[in-house]
Coordinates of C-alpha atoms and ligand atoms in Angstrom, one line a residue:
Chain A
M1 CA -30.3 10.5 12.4
L2 CA -28.1 10.5 15.4
R3 CA -27.5 7.1 17.0
L4 CA -28.2 6.6 20.6
P5 CA -24.6 6.5 21.9
T6 CA -23.9 9.8 20.0
L7 CA -27.0 11.4 21.6
F8 CA -25.7 10.1 25.0
R9 CA -22.3 11.8 24.5
L10 CA -23.9 15.1 23.4
L11 CA -26.0 15.0 26.5
A12 CA -23.0 14.3 28.7
F13 CA -21.1 17.2 27.1
A14 CA -24.1 19.5 27.6
V15 CA -24.3 18.5 31.3
L16 CA -20.6 19.0 31.7
I17 CA -20.7 22.5 30.3
A18 CA -23.7 23.4 32.4
F19 CA -22.0 22.1 35.5
L20 CA -18.8 24.1 34.8
V21 CA -20.7 27.4 34.0
Q22 CA -23.6 27.1 36.5
P23 CA -22.4 24.6 39.2
Q24 CA -25.0 25.9 41.7
W25 CA -27.8 24.4 39.6
F26 CA -26.5 21.0 40.7
E27 CA -26.2 21.9 44.3
P28 CA -29.3 19.8 45.4
L29 CA -27.8 16.7 43.8
L30 CA -24.5 17.0 45.7
R31 CA -26.0 18.3 49.0
P32 CA -26.6 14.7 50.4
L33 CA -22.9 14.0 50.3
V34 CA -21.9 16.7 52.8
Q35 CA -22.6 17.7 56.4
E36 CA -25.2 20.3 57.3
N37 CA -23.3 23.6 56.8
A38 CA -20.4 22.5 54.6
P39 CA -20.4 23.8 50.9
A40 CA -21.6 21.2 48.3
I41 CA -20.1 23.0 45.4
Y42 CA -16.3 23.8 45.2
N43 CA -15.9 27.4 46.5
Q44 CA -12.1 28.0 46.4
G45 CA -11.9 29.0 42.7
S46 CA -13.7 28.7 39.4
L47 CA -14.4 25.1 38.2
L48 CA -14.4 26.3 34.6
Q49 CA -11.0 27.9 34.9
L50 CA -9.5 24.9 36.6
T51 CA -10.9 22.6 33.9
L52 CA -9.4 24.8 31.2
L53 CA -6.0 24.9 33.0
H54 CA -6.2 21.1 33.4
L55 CA -6.8 20.6 29.7
R56 CA -4.1 23.0 28.8
T57 CA -1.5 21.1 30.9
V58 CA -2.6 17.8 29.3
A59 CA -2.5 19.4 25.8
I60 CA 1.0 20.8 26.2
A61 CA 2.4 17.6 27.7
T62 CA 0.7 15.4 25.0
A63 CA 1.8 17.6 22.2
G64 CA 5.4 17.4 23.4
A65 CA 5.2 13.7 23.9
T66 CA 3.7 13.2 20.5
V67 CA 6.4 15.2 18.7
V68 CA 9.2 13.4 20.5
A69 CA 7.8 9.9 20.4
L70 CA 6.8 10.2 16.7
A71 CA 10.2 11.7 15.8
L72 CA 11.9 8.8 17.6
A73 CA 9.7 6.2 16.0
I74 CA 10.4 7.7 12.5
L75 CA 14.1 7.8 13.3
V76 CA 14.4 4.2 14.4
T77 CA 12.3 2.8 11.5
R78 CA 14.7 4.4 8.9
R79 CA 17.5 2.2 7.8
S80 CA 20.1 4.6 9.1
G81 CA 18.5 4.7 12.6
A82 CA 17.6 1.0 13.1
E83 CA 20.5 0.6 15.5
F84 CA 18.9 3.0 18.0
L85 CA 15.7 1.0 18.2
P86 CA 16.7 -1.0 21.4
L87 CA 18.1 2.1 23.1
S88 CA 15.0 4.3 22.4
R89 CA 12.7 1.4 23.4
S90 CA 14.3 1.1 26.9
L91 CA 14.5 4.9 27.4
V92 CA 10.8 5.2 26.6
N93 CA 10.0 2.2 28.8
I94 CA 11.8 3.9 31.8
G95 CA 9.7 7.0 31.2
Q96 CA 6.6 4.8 31.6
T97 CA 7.6 2.7 34.5
F98 CA 9.0 5.5 36.6
P99 CA 6.0 6.5 38.8
P100 CA 4.7 10.1 38.0
V101 CA 4.7 10.9 41.8
A102 CA 8.4 10.1 41.9
V103 CA 9.0 12.3 38.9
L104 CA 7.2 15.1 40.6
A105 CA 9.3 14.7 43.8
L106 CA 12.5 14.8 41.8
A107 CA 11.5 17.7 39.6
V108 CA 10.3 20.0 42.3
P109 CA 13.8 20.8 43.7
I110 CA 15.0 21.6 40.2
F111 CA 12.0 23.5 38.7
G112 CA 10.2 24.6 41.8
F113 CA 6.4 24.3 42.5
G114 CA 3.9 24.9 39.8
E115 CA 3.1 23.6 36.4
K116 CA 6.5 22.5 35.2
P117 CA 7.1 19.4 37.3
T118 CA 3.6 18.2 36.2
L119 CA 4.3 18.8 32.6
I120 CA 7.5 16.8 32.8
A121 CA 5.8 13.9 34.6
L122 CA 3.0 13.8 32.1
F123 CA 5.3 14.1 29.1
L124 CA 7.5 11.2 30.3
Y125 CA 4.4 9.1 31.1
G126 CA 2.8 9.8 27.8
L127 CA 5.8 8.9 25.6
L128 CA 5.4 5.1 25.6
P129 CA 1.9 4.5 24.2
I130 CA 2.6 7.0 21.4
F131 CA 6.0 5.6 20.6
E132 CA 5.0 1.9 20.7
N133 CA 1.9 2.6 18.5
A134 CA 3.8 4.7 16.0
L135 CA 6.4 1.9 15.9
T136 CA 3.8 -0.7 15.3
G137 CA 2.1 1.4 12.6
L138 CA 5.3 2.1 10.8
T139 CA 6.6 -1.4 10.8
T140 CA 3.5 -3.3 9.9
L141 CA 2.7 -1.6 6.6
P142 CA 1.7 -4.0 3.8
P143 CA 4.9 -5.1 1.9
S144 CA 3.2 -4.9 -1.5
I145 CA 2.3 -1.2 -0.8
M146 CA 5.8 -0.3 0.3
E147 CA 7.1 -2.1 -2.8
A148 CA 4.8 -0.2 -5.0
A149 CA 5.8 3.1 -3.4
R150 CA 9.5 2.4 -4.1
G151 CA 8.6 1.1 -7.6
T152 CA 6.8 4.4 -8.5
G153 CA 10.0 6.3 -7.8
M154 CA 9.2 8.0 -4.5
T155 CA 12.2 9.1 -2.4
G156 CA 12.6 8.0 1.2
R157 CA 11.1 11.2 2.4
Q158 CA 8.2 11.1 -0.1
R159 CA 7.4 7.5 1.0
L160 CA 7.3 8.6 4.7
M161 CA 5.1 11.7 4.1
K162 CA 2.8 10.4 1.4
I163 CA 2.5 6.7 2.3
E164 CA 3.9 5.5 5.6
L165 CA 2.6 8.3 7.9
P166 CA -0.9 8.5 6.4
L167 CA -1.3 4.7 6.5
A168 CA 0.0 4.4 10.0
M169 CA -2.1 7.4 11.2
P170 CA -5.0 5.5 12.7
V171 CA -2.6 3.4 14.8
I172 CA -0.6 6.5 15.8
L173 CA -3.8 8.3 16.8
A174 CA -4.8 5.3 19.0
G175 CA -1.5 5.8 20.8
I176 CA -2.1 9.5 21.3
R177 CA -5.6 8.7 22.5
L178 CA -4.2 6.3 25.2
S179 CA -1.7 8.9 26.2
V180 CA -4.3 11.7 26.5
V181 CA -6.6 9.6 28.7
I182 CA -3.7 8.5 31.0
S183 CA -2.6 12.2 31.2
L184 CA -6.0 13.5 32.0
A185 CA -6.2 11.3 35.1
T186 CA -2.6 11.6 36.1
A187 CA -2.6 15.4 35.9
T188 CA -4.7 15.6 39.1
I189 CA -1.7 14.6 41.2
G190 CA 0.0 17.7 39.8
S191 CA -2.0 19.7 42.3
T192 CA 0.1 18.2 45.1
V193 CA 2.9 20.4 43.9
A194 CA 0.7 23.4 43.2
A195 CA -0.1 22.9 39.6
R196 CA -3.5 24.4 38.8
T197 CA -5.5 21.3 37.8
L198 CA -8.8 19.7 38.8
G199 CA -6.7 17.8 41.4
E200 CA -7.1 20.9 43.5
V201 CA -10.8 20.1 43.9
I202 CA -10.2 16.6 44.9
I203 CA -7.4 17.5 47.4
A204 CA -9.5 20.2 48.9
G205 CA -12.2 17.6 49.4
L206 CA -9.8 15.2 51.1
Q207 CA -8.4 17.9 53.4
S208 CA -11.8 19.2 54.5
N209 CA -13.4 15.7 54.5
N210 CA -15.9 17.0 51.8
L211 CA -17.1 14.1 49.7
A212 CA -19.0 16.3 47.3
F213 CA -15.7 18.0 46.3
V214 CA -14.0 14.7 45.7
V215 CA -16.9 13.4 43.6
Q216 CA -17.3 16.6 41.4
G217 CA -13.5 16.8 40.8
G218 CA -13.4 13.1 39.9
L219 CA -16.5 13.2 37.7
I220 CA -15.3 16.2 35.7
V221 CA -12.1 14.4 34.9
A222 CA -13.8 11.2 34.1
V223 CA -16.4 12.8 31.7
L224 CA -13.6 14.7 30.0
A225 CA -11.6 11.5 29.5
V226 CA -14.5 9.6 28.1
L227 CA -15.6 12.4 25.7
I228 CA -12.0 13.0 24.4
H229 CA -11.4 9.3 24.1
D230 CA -14.5 8.8 22.0
A231 CA -13.9 11.8 19.8
L232 CA -10.4 10.6 19.0
Q233 CA -11.6 7.1 18.4
A234 CA -14.2 8.4 15.9
A235 CA -11.4 10.2 14.1
E236 CA -9.4 7.0 13.9
R237 CA -12.4 5.1 12.6
S238 CA -13.2 7.6 9.9
L239 CA -9.6 7.6 8.7
G240 CA -9.5 3.8 8.8
S241 CA -12.8 3.2 7.0
R242 CA -11.6 5.4 4.1
M243 CA -8.8 3.0 3.6
G244 CA -11.2 0.1 3.7
R245 CA -10.2 -1.3 7.1
Chain B
M1 CA 16.1 -1.7 -25.9
I2 CA 17.1 -3.4 -22.7
E3 CA 20.6 -4.9 -22.6
I4 CA 21.1 -7.2 -19.6
E5 CA 24.8 -8.1 -19.5
G6 CA 26.2 -10.7 -17.1
I7 CA 23.9 -10.0 -14.3
S8 CA 24.4 -12.0 -11.1
K9 CA 22.9 -11.6 -7.6
R10 CA 24.1 -13.4 -4.5
Y11 CA 22.6 -13.3 -1.0
G12 CA 25.4 -14.5 1.2
E13 CA 26.4 -17.9 -0.1
T14 CA 23.4 -18.5 -2.4
T15 CA 23.3 -17.3 -6.0
V16 CA 19.8 -16.5 -6.9
V17 CA 20.5 -15.0 -10.4
R18 CA 23.5 -16.4 -12.2
D19 CA 25.3 -14.6 -15.1
V20 CA 22.2 -13.6 -17.1
S21 CA 22.5 -11.9 -20.4
L22 CA 19.5 -11.0 -22.5
T23 CA 18.8 -8.4 -25.1
I24 CA 15.2 -7.2 -25.2
A25 CA 14.1 -5.5 -28.4
P26 CA 12.1 -2.3 -28.2
R27 CA 8.3 -2.5 -28.4
T28 CA 8.2 -6.3 -27.8
V29 CA 6.8 -8.4 -25.0
T30 CA 9.3 -10.6 -23.2
V31 CA 8.0 -13.1 -20.7
I32 CA 10.2 -14.6 -18.0
V33 CA 9.0 -18.0 -16.9
G34 CA 10.3 -20.6 -14.5
T35 CA 9.4 -22.5 -11.3
S36 CA 8.9 -20.6 -8.1
G37 CA 12.2 -19.5 -6.6
S38 CA 14.1 -19.6 -9.9
G39 CA 15.0 -15.9 -9.6
K40 CA 12.4 -14.3 -11.9
T41 CA 11.3 -11.6 -9.5
T42 CA 14.9 -10.8 -8.6
L43 CA 16.0 -10.4 -12.2
L44 CA 13.0 -8.1 -12.9
R45 CA 13.7 -6.0 -9.9
I46 CA 17.3 -5.6 -10.9
I47 CA 16.1 -3.8 -14.0
N48 CA 14.6 -0.9 -12.0
R49 CA 17.1 -1.2 -9.2
L50 CA 14.8 -2.3 -6.5
V51 CA 17.5 -4.9 -6.1
E52 CA 21.2 -4.0 -6.7
P53 CA 23.0 -6.8 -8.7
T54 CA 26.2 -8.3 -7.3
S55 CA 27.8 -8.0 -10.7
G56 CA 26.8 -7.1 -14.3
T57 CA 25.3 -4.1 -16.0
I58 CA 21.9 -3.2 -17.5
K59 CA 21.6 -0.6 -20.2
L60 CA 18.3 1.0 -21.3
D61 CA 18.6 2.4 -24.8
G62 CA 22.4 2.3 -24.4
E63 CA 22.4 4.1 -21.1
D64 CA 23.6 2.4 -17.9
N65 CA 20.7 2.2 -15.4
R66 CA 23.0 3.4 -12.7
S67 CA 23.7 6.7 -14.5
L68 CA 20.9 8.5 -12.6
P69 CA 19.5 8.3 -9.1
D70 CA 17.4 5.1 -8.5
Y71 CA 14.2 7.0 -7.8
E72 CA 14.5 8.9 -11.1
L73 CA 15.1 5.7 -13.0
R74 CA 12.0 4.2 -11.5
R75 CA 9.8 7.2 -12.5
R76 CA 10.8 6.3 -16.1
I77 CA 10.0 2.6 -15.8
G78 CA 6.5 1.3 -15.2
Y79 CA 6.1 -1.3 -12.5
A80 CA 3.1 -3.4 -11.9
I81 CA 2.9 -6.2 -9.3
Q82 CA 0.7 -9.0 -8.2
G83 CA -2.0 -7.8 -5.9
H84 CA -1.7 -4.4 -7.6
G85 CA -0.1 -2.6 -4.5
L86 CA -2.6 0.3 -4.9
F87 CA -2.3 3.0 -2.1
P88 CA -5.4 2.4 0.0
H89 CA -5.7 6.0 1.3
R90 CA -5.7 7.5 -2.1
T91 CA -8.4 7.6 -4.7
V92 CA -8.2 5.7 -8.0
A93 CA -7.4 9.0 -9.8
Q94 CA -4.7 9.9 -7.2
N95 CA -3.2 6.5 -7.5
I96 CA -2.9 6.8 -11.3
A97 CA -1.5 10.3 -10.9
T98 CA 1.3 9.1 -8.6
V99 CA 4.3 9.3 -11.0
P100 CA 3.1 12.3 -13.1
T101 CA 2.7 14.1 -9.7
L102 CA 6.3 13.1 -8.7
L103 CA 7.5 14.4 -12.1
G104 CA 5.8 17.7 -11.5
W105 CA 3.3 17.6 -14.4
D106 CA 0.7 20.4 -14.3
R107 CA -2.8 19.7 -13.1
A108 CA -4.5 19.8 -16.4
R109 CA -2.0 17.4 -18.0
I110 CA -2.3 15.0 -15.1
E111 CA -6.1 15.1 -15.2
A112 CA -6.2 14.5 -19.0
K113 CA -3.8 11.5 -18.6
V114 CA -5.8 10.0 -15.8
N115 CA -9.0 10.3 -17.8
E116 CA -7.4 8.9 -20.9
L117 CA -6.1 5.8 -19.0
L118 CA -9.3 5.1 -17.2
T119 CA -11.2 5.3 -20.4
L120 CA -8.7 3.0 -22.1
F121 CA -9.1 0.5 -19.3
Q122 CA -12.9 0.7 -19.6
L123 CA -13.4 2.5 -16.3
D124 CA -15.7 5.5 -16.4
P125 CA -13.5 8.4 -15.1
V126 CA -16.4 10.1 -13.4
A127 CA -17.6 7.0 -11.6
F128 CA -14.2 5.4 -10.8
G129 CA -11.8 8.3 -10.4
P130 CA -13.0 9.4 -6.9
R131 CA -13.4 5.9 -5.5
Y132 CA -11.0 4.3 -3.1
P133 CA -9.2 1.0 -4.1
H134 CA -11.2 -1.1 -1.7
E135 CA -14.4 -0.1 -3.5
L136 CA -13.3 -1.8 -6.6
S137 CA -13.4 -5.5 -7.8
G138 CA -10.2 -7.5 -8.1
G139 CA -10.1 -7.1 -11.9
Q140 CA -10.7 -3.3 -11.6
Q141 CA -8.0 -2.9 -9.0
Q142 CA -5.6 -4.8 -11.3
R143 CA -6.4 -2.5 -14.2
V144 CA -5.9 0.6 -12.1
G145 CA -2.5 -0.9 -11.0
V146 CA -1.4 -1.2 -14.7
A147 CA -2.8 2.2 -15.5
R148 CA -0.7 3.7 -12.7
A149 CA 2.4 2.0 -14.1
L150 CA 1.7 3.5 -17.5
A151 CA 0.7 7.0 -16.4
A152 CA 4.0 8.7 -17.1
E153 CA 4.2 7.1 -20.5
P154 CA 7.3 4.9 -19.7
K155 CA 9.0 3.2 -22.6
V156 CA 9.5 0.1 -20.4
L157 CA 6.9 -1.7 -18.3
L158 CA 7.9 -4.3 -15.8
M159 CA 5.2 -6.7 -14.6
D160 CA 5.5 -9.3 -11.9
E161 CA 2.7 -11.8 -12.1
P162 CA 0.3 -9.0 -12.7
F163 CA -2.6 -11.3 -13.4
G164 CA -1.8 -13.9 -10.7
A165 CA -4.7 -13.0 -8.5
L166 CA -7.4 -12.9 -11.2
D167 CA -9.9 -15.7 -12.0
P168 CA -9.4 -17.3 -15.5
I169 CA -12.0 -15.4 -17.4
I170 CA -11.0 -12.0 -16.2
R171 CA -7.3 -13.0 -16.6
A172 CA -7.8 -13.8 -20.3
K173 CA -9.5 -10.5 -20.8
A174 CA -6.7 -8.6 -19.0
Q175 CA -4.1 -10.3 -21.2
D176 CA -5.9 -9.3 -24.4
D177 CA -6.2 -5.7 -23.0
L178 CA -2.5 -5.6 -22.2
L179 CA -1.6 -6.6 -25.7
A180 CA -3.9 -3.9 -27.1
I181 CA -2.4 -1.3 -24.8
Q182 CA 1.2 -2.4 -25.6
K183 CA 0.4 -1.8 -29.3
H184 CA -1.2 1.5 -28.5
F185 CA 1.7 2.9 -26.4
E186 CA 4.5 0.9 -28.1
T187 CA 5.8 -0.1 -24.7
T188 CA 8.5 -2.6 -24.2
I189 CA 7.1 -5.1 -21.7
V190 CA 9.0 -7.5 -19.5
L191 CA 6.5 -9.8 -17.7
V192 CA 7.1 -12.5 -15.1
T193 CA 4.7 -15.4 -14.8
H194 CA 4.7 -19.1 -13.9
D195 CA 1.7 -19.7 -16.1
M196 CA 3.0 -21.2 -19.5
E197 CA -0.4 -20.6 -21.1
E198 CA 0.0 -16.9 -20.3
A199 CA 3.6 -16.9 -21.5
F200 CA 2.7 -18.4 -24.9
H201 CA -0.3 -16.1 -25.3
L202 CA 1.6 -12.8 -24.6
A203 CA 5.3 -13.4 -25.6
D204 CA 7.3 -12.3 -28.5
R205 CA 10.2 -14.0 -26.8
I206 CA 10.3 -16.2 -23.7
A207 CA 13.1 -16.5 -21.3
V208 CA 13.1 -19.7 -19.2
M209 CA 14.8 -19.5 -15.8
D210 CA 16.0 -22.5 -13.8
K211 CA 17.8 -22.1 -10.5
G212 CA 18.9 -18.6 -11.3
E213 CA 20.1 -19.2 -14.9
V214 CA 18.3 -18.4 -18.1
V215 CA 18.4 -21.8 -19.9
Q216 CA 16.6 -20.7 -23.0
Y217 CA 15.7 -17.4 -24.6
A218 CA 13.8 -17.8 -27.8
T219 CA 10.6 -17.1 -29.6
P220 CA 7.6 -19.3 -28.6
A221 CA 7.8 -21.3 -31.9
E222 CA 11.6 -22.0 -31.6
M223 CA 11.1 -23.0 -28.0
L224 CA 8.3 -25.5 -28.9
V225 CA 10.3 -27.0 -31.8
K226 CA 13.7 -27.0 -30.1
P227 CA 13.5 -26.9 -26.3
A228 CA 17.0 -26.4 -25.0
T229 CA 16.8 -28.7 -22.0
V230 CA 14.7 -31.4 -20.6
F231 CA 13.5 -28.8 -18.0
V232 CA 12.2 -26.5 -20.8
E233 CA 10.5 -29.4 -22.4
S234 CA 8.8 -30.4 -19.2
L235 CA 7.8 -26.8 -18.5
I236 CA 6.1 -26.5 -21.9
G237 CA 4.3 -29.8 -21.2
A238 CA 4.8 -32.5 -23.9
G239 CA 1.1 -33.1 -24.3
E240 CA 0.4 -29.4 -25.0
R241 CA 3.1 -28.9 -27.7
P242 CA 1.1 -29.3 -30.9
F243 CA -1.7 -27.1 -29.6
R244 CA 0.7 -24.4 -28.4
L245 CA 2.3 -24.4 -31.8
L246 CA -1.0 -23.9 -33.5
A247 CA -1.9 -21.2 -31.1
I248 CA 1.0 -19.0 -32.2
D249 CA 0.0 -18.4 -35.9
T250 CA -3.2 -17.2 -37.4
V251 CA -5.5 -19.0 -39.8
A252 CA -4.3 -16.5 -42.5
D253 CA -1.0 -18.4 -42.6
A254 CA -2.7 -21.8 -43.1
V255 CA -5.2 -20.9 -45.9
E256 CA -5.3 -23.3 -48.8
P257 CA -7.1 -22.7 -52.1
G258 CA -10.4 -24.4 -52.5
V259 CA -13.9 -24.3 -51.0
A260 CA -15.5 -25.8 -47.9
E261 CA -19.0 -26.1 -46.5
G262 CA -20.6 -24.6 -43.4
E263 CA -19.8 -21.9 -40.9
A264 CA -16.6 -19.9 -41.8
I265 CA -13.7 -18.8 -39.6
A266 CA -12.0 -15.4 -39.6
S267 CA -8.5 -15.4 -41.0
S268 CA -7.4 -13.5 -37.8
A269 CA -8.3 -16.4 -35.6
S270 CA -5.6 -18.7 -34.3
Q271 CA -5.0 -22.0 -35.9
R272 CA -5.8 -23.6 -32.6
E273 CA -9.2 -22.1 -32.7
A274 CA -9.6 -23.4 -36.3
L275 CA -8.6 -26.9 -35.2
S276 CA -11.1 -26.7 -32.3
M277 CA -13.9 -25.7 -34.7
L278 CA -13.0 -28.4 -37.2
L279 CA -13.0 -31.1 -34.5
W280 CA -16.2 -29.9 -32.9
S281 CA -18.2 -29.6 -36.1
G282 CA -16.9 -32.9 -37.5
R283 CA -15.8 -31.3 -40.8
K284 CA -12.6 -31.9 -42.8
A285 CA -12.3 -28.2 -43.8
L286 CA -13.6 -24.7 -43.0
P287 CA -14.2 -21.7 -45.3
V288 CA -11.9 -18.8 -44.3
V289 CA -13.1 -15.2 -44.5
G290 CA -10.8 -12.2 -44.7
P291 CA -11.2 -9.0 -42.7
D292 CA -13.7 -7.7 -45.3
G293 CA -15.9 -10.8 -44.9
A294 CA -15.1 -12.3 -48.4
V295 CA -14.2 -16.0 -48.6
I296 CA -10.4 -16.3 -49.3
G297 CA -10.1 -20.1 -49.2
K298 CA -10.3 -22.9 -46.7
V299 CA -8.4 -24.4 -43.8
S300 CA -8.2 -28.2 -43.6
L301 CA -7.7 -30.7 -40.9
D302 CA -4.9 -32.3 -42.8
G303 CA -3.2 -29.0 -43.3
L304 CA -3.3 -28.2 -39.6
A305 CA -2.1 -31.7 -38.7
Q306 CA 1.0 -31.1 -40.8
R307 CA 1.6 -27.7 -39.1
A308 CA 1.2 -29.2 -35.6
A309 CA 3.7 -31.9 -36.2
G310 CA 7.1 -31.6 -34.5
P311 CA 10.4 -32.0 -36.1
T312 CA 11.2 -35.7 -37.0
Ligands
ADP401 N1 16.2 -10.4 0.0 C1 16.5 -11.7 -0.1 N2 17.4 -12.3 0.8 C2 17.7 -13.6 0.7 N3 17.2 -14.4 -0.3 C3 16.3 -13.9 -1.2 C4 15.9 -12.5 -1.1 N4 15.1 -12.3 -2.1 C5 14.9 -13.4 -2.8 N5 15.6 -14.4 -2.2 C6 15.7 -15.8 -2.6 O1 16.1 -15.8 -4.0 C7 15.4 -16.9 -4.7 C8 14.7 -16.3 -5.9 O2 13.6 -15.5 -5.5 P1 12.7 -14.8 -6.5 O3 13.5 -14.0 -7.4 O4 11.6 -14.1 -5.8 O5 12.1 -16.1 -7.3 P2 10.8 -16.2 -8.2 O6 10.2 -14.8 -8.5 O7 11.3 -16.9 -9.5 O8 9.8 -17.1 -7.5 C9 14.5 -17.5 -3.7 O9 15.1 -18.7 -3.2 C10 14.4 -16.5 -2.6 O10 14.2 -17.2 -1.3
MG402 MG1 8.3 -14.0 -8.0

């Protein structure tokens, strides 16, 4: 038996796919938002293609942020790397507090218009949640379990791979989830520097005073964020429940 | 054989283990007792090098325990701790297989060992092997913890308050199981506890620690008759001494010729159990039966009273 919230999510997913593949079906719903002869459905490119490009940008940036943040968290939680903890904390914090718009503005002169500045902004912005969560996960492992791991004769590397990372995984995943959701929304501003994301739809709506464009661009991003958030959370829960949490 | 020679451990200014020397005979159970903070855990962890001593050496069967990498040493020494320390993301079978897997045993051998141990600890391998630790009761988790420590057939098993989290009935059972398993595998066990009852029940020899020093290292009987210090005496508990003394030896050692009336007691029971039965049934003597069920004599209240008397 599917529970009601699950049904609801499946339904939302089906509607999203339908909208991306056959947007004109939804034309009557959006028509009231626009003036007489203005288009109610985005007509300057394929919504499906933009969505896929949007997801690709977020996926690449998050993958990069995950690799770097996790490597950093592992490094500073080893005995040999402990002295780098304060430094890496402040670096990552700067990445988070520096506004993505400013990163874009600084990156464009160096890398030119297109996807690259957006990737850099999203990467920097996504580091902090992953790093902080990985740090929490790796430093709050139960002492009796770590003691047992040493007592059974695991090497440092074996403890990391077999015990520490698996046990910290739900918390690390929660950090990745936060990062993905932030990136999904933030990626829209990439379109101001000509990255191909769903931001194009929103910007086109703003420029031509077309409320329907703004709403459909925003809704696609929002539904994507909710669905991906919930899917990752379900993965965390199933990992966690196996361990009896 | 474990030879502990002049081991000391200091943290900054404080000495938590001070110049400890003990020789532990193979295939025996040595229990380290003492008040909380007396350095028991630290001494135990120095044996498998979870703690490095400030000075002194430890030899296992004549070999310095620093002659091989610490992780390899630990794979050869079983280690069981209070609260079991089972890996929550691994099944019972995977937990028990930890050290054999690290040692690179082949699958069939690991599986056979896991099944053997689960059966030995009265856990059905089919039902319990695939479960996760949180799906087990406290007593079952503790047994799995000991099974994991024994999986690679170590000659030495270190145990730090292994039964501390168990309720009294399960604890008594766990202690008896441990003794049976110790005989079965001929393991040398060093066990830390602060429970004197447990110490007298399990120990071939007891080491009493006080403020980092071993103040007495003796058999339970010696310790009862000749406590080395006032501290040891108070730890044993003056009021318990005659009963602890009787608890050490079996009825077989106290059999006298003659006959007695009523229900018999087995010669393998402890003398304390015989005293208890005498007092409870209001008799002066009990018939004693041997392992084959034949009466071999009697055990008397007077005889036990003499045995329970301290030196005068
Ligand atoms: N890593 C450590 N750093 C500083 N002091 C410690 C450390 N480990 C143990 N101690 C101290 O050493 C003393 C003995 O500890 P422990 O061996 O755990 O005693 P026990 O097991 O007998 O209760 C305690 O006072 C404890 O605070
Ligand atoms: Mg202790």
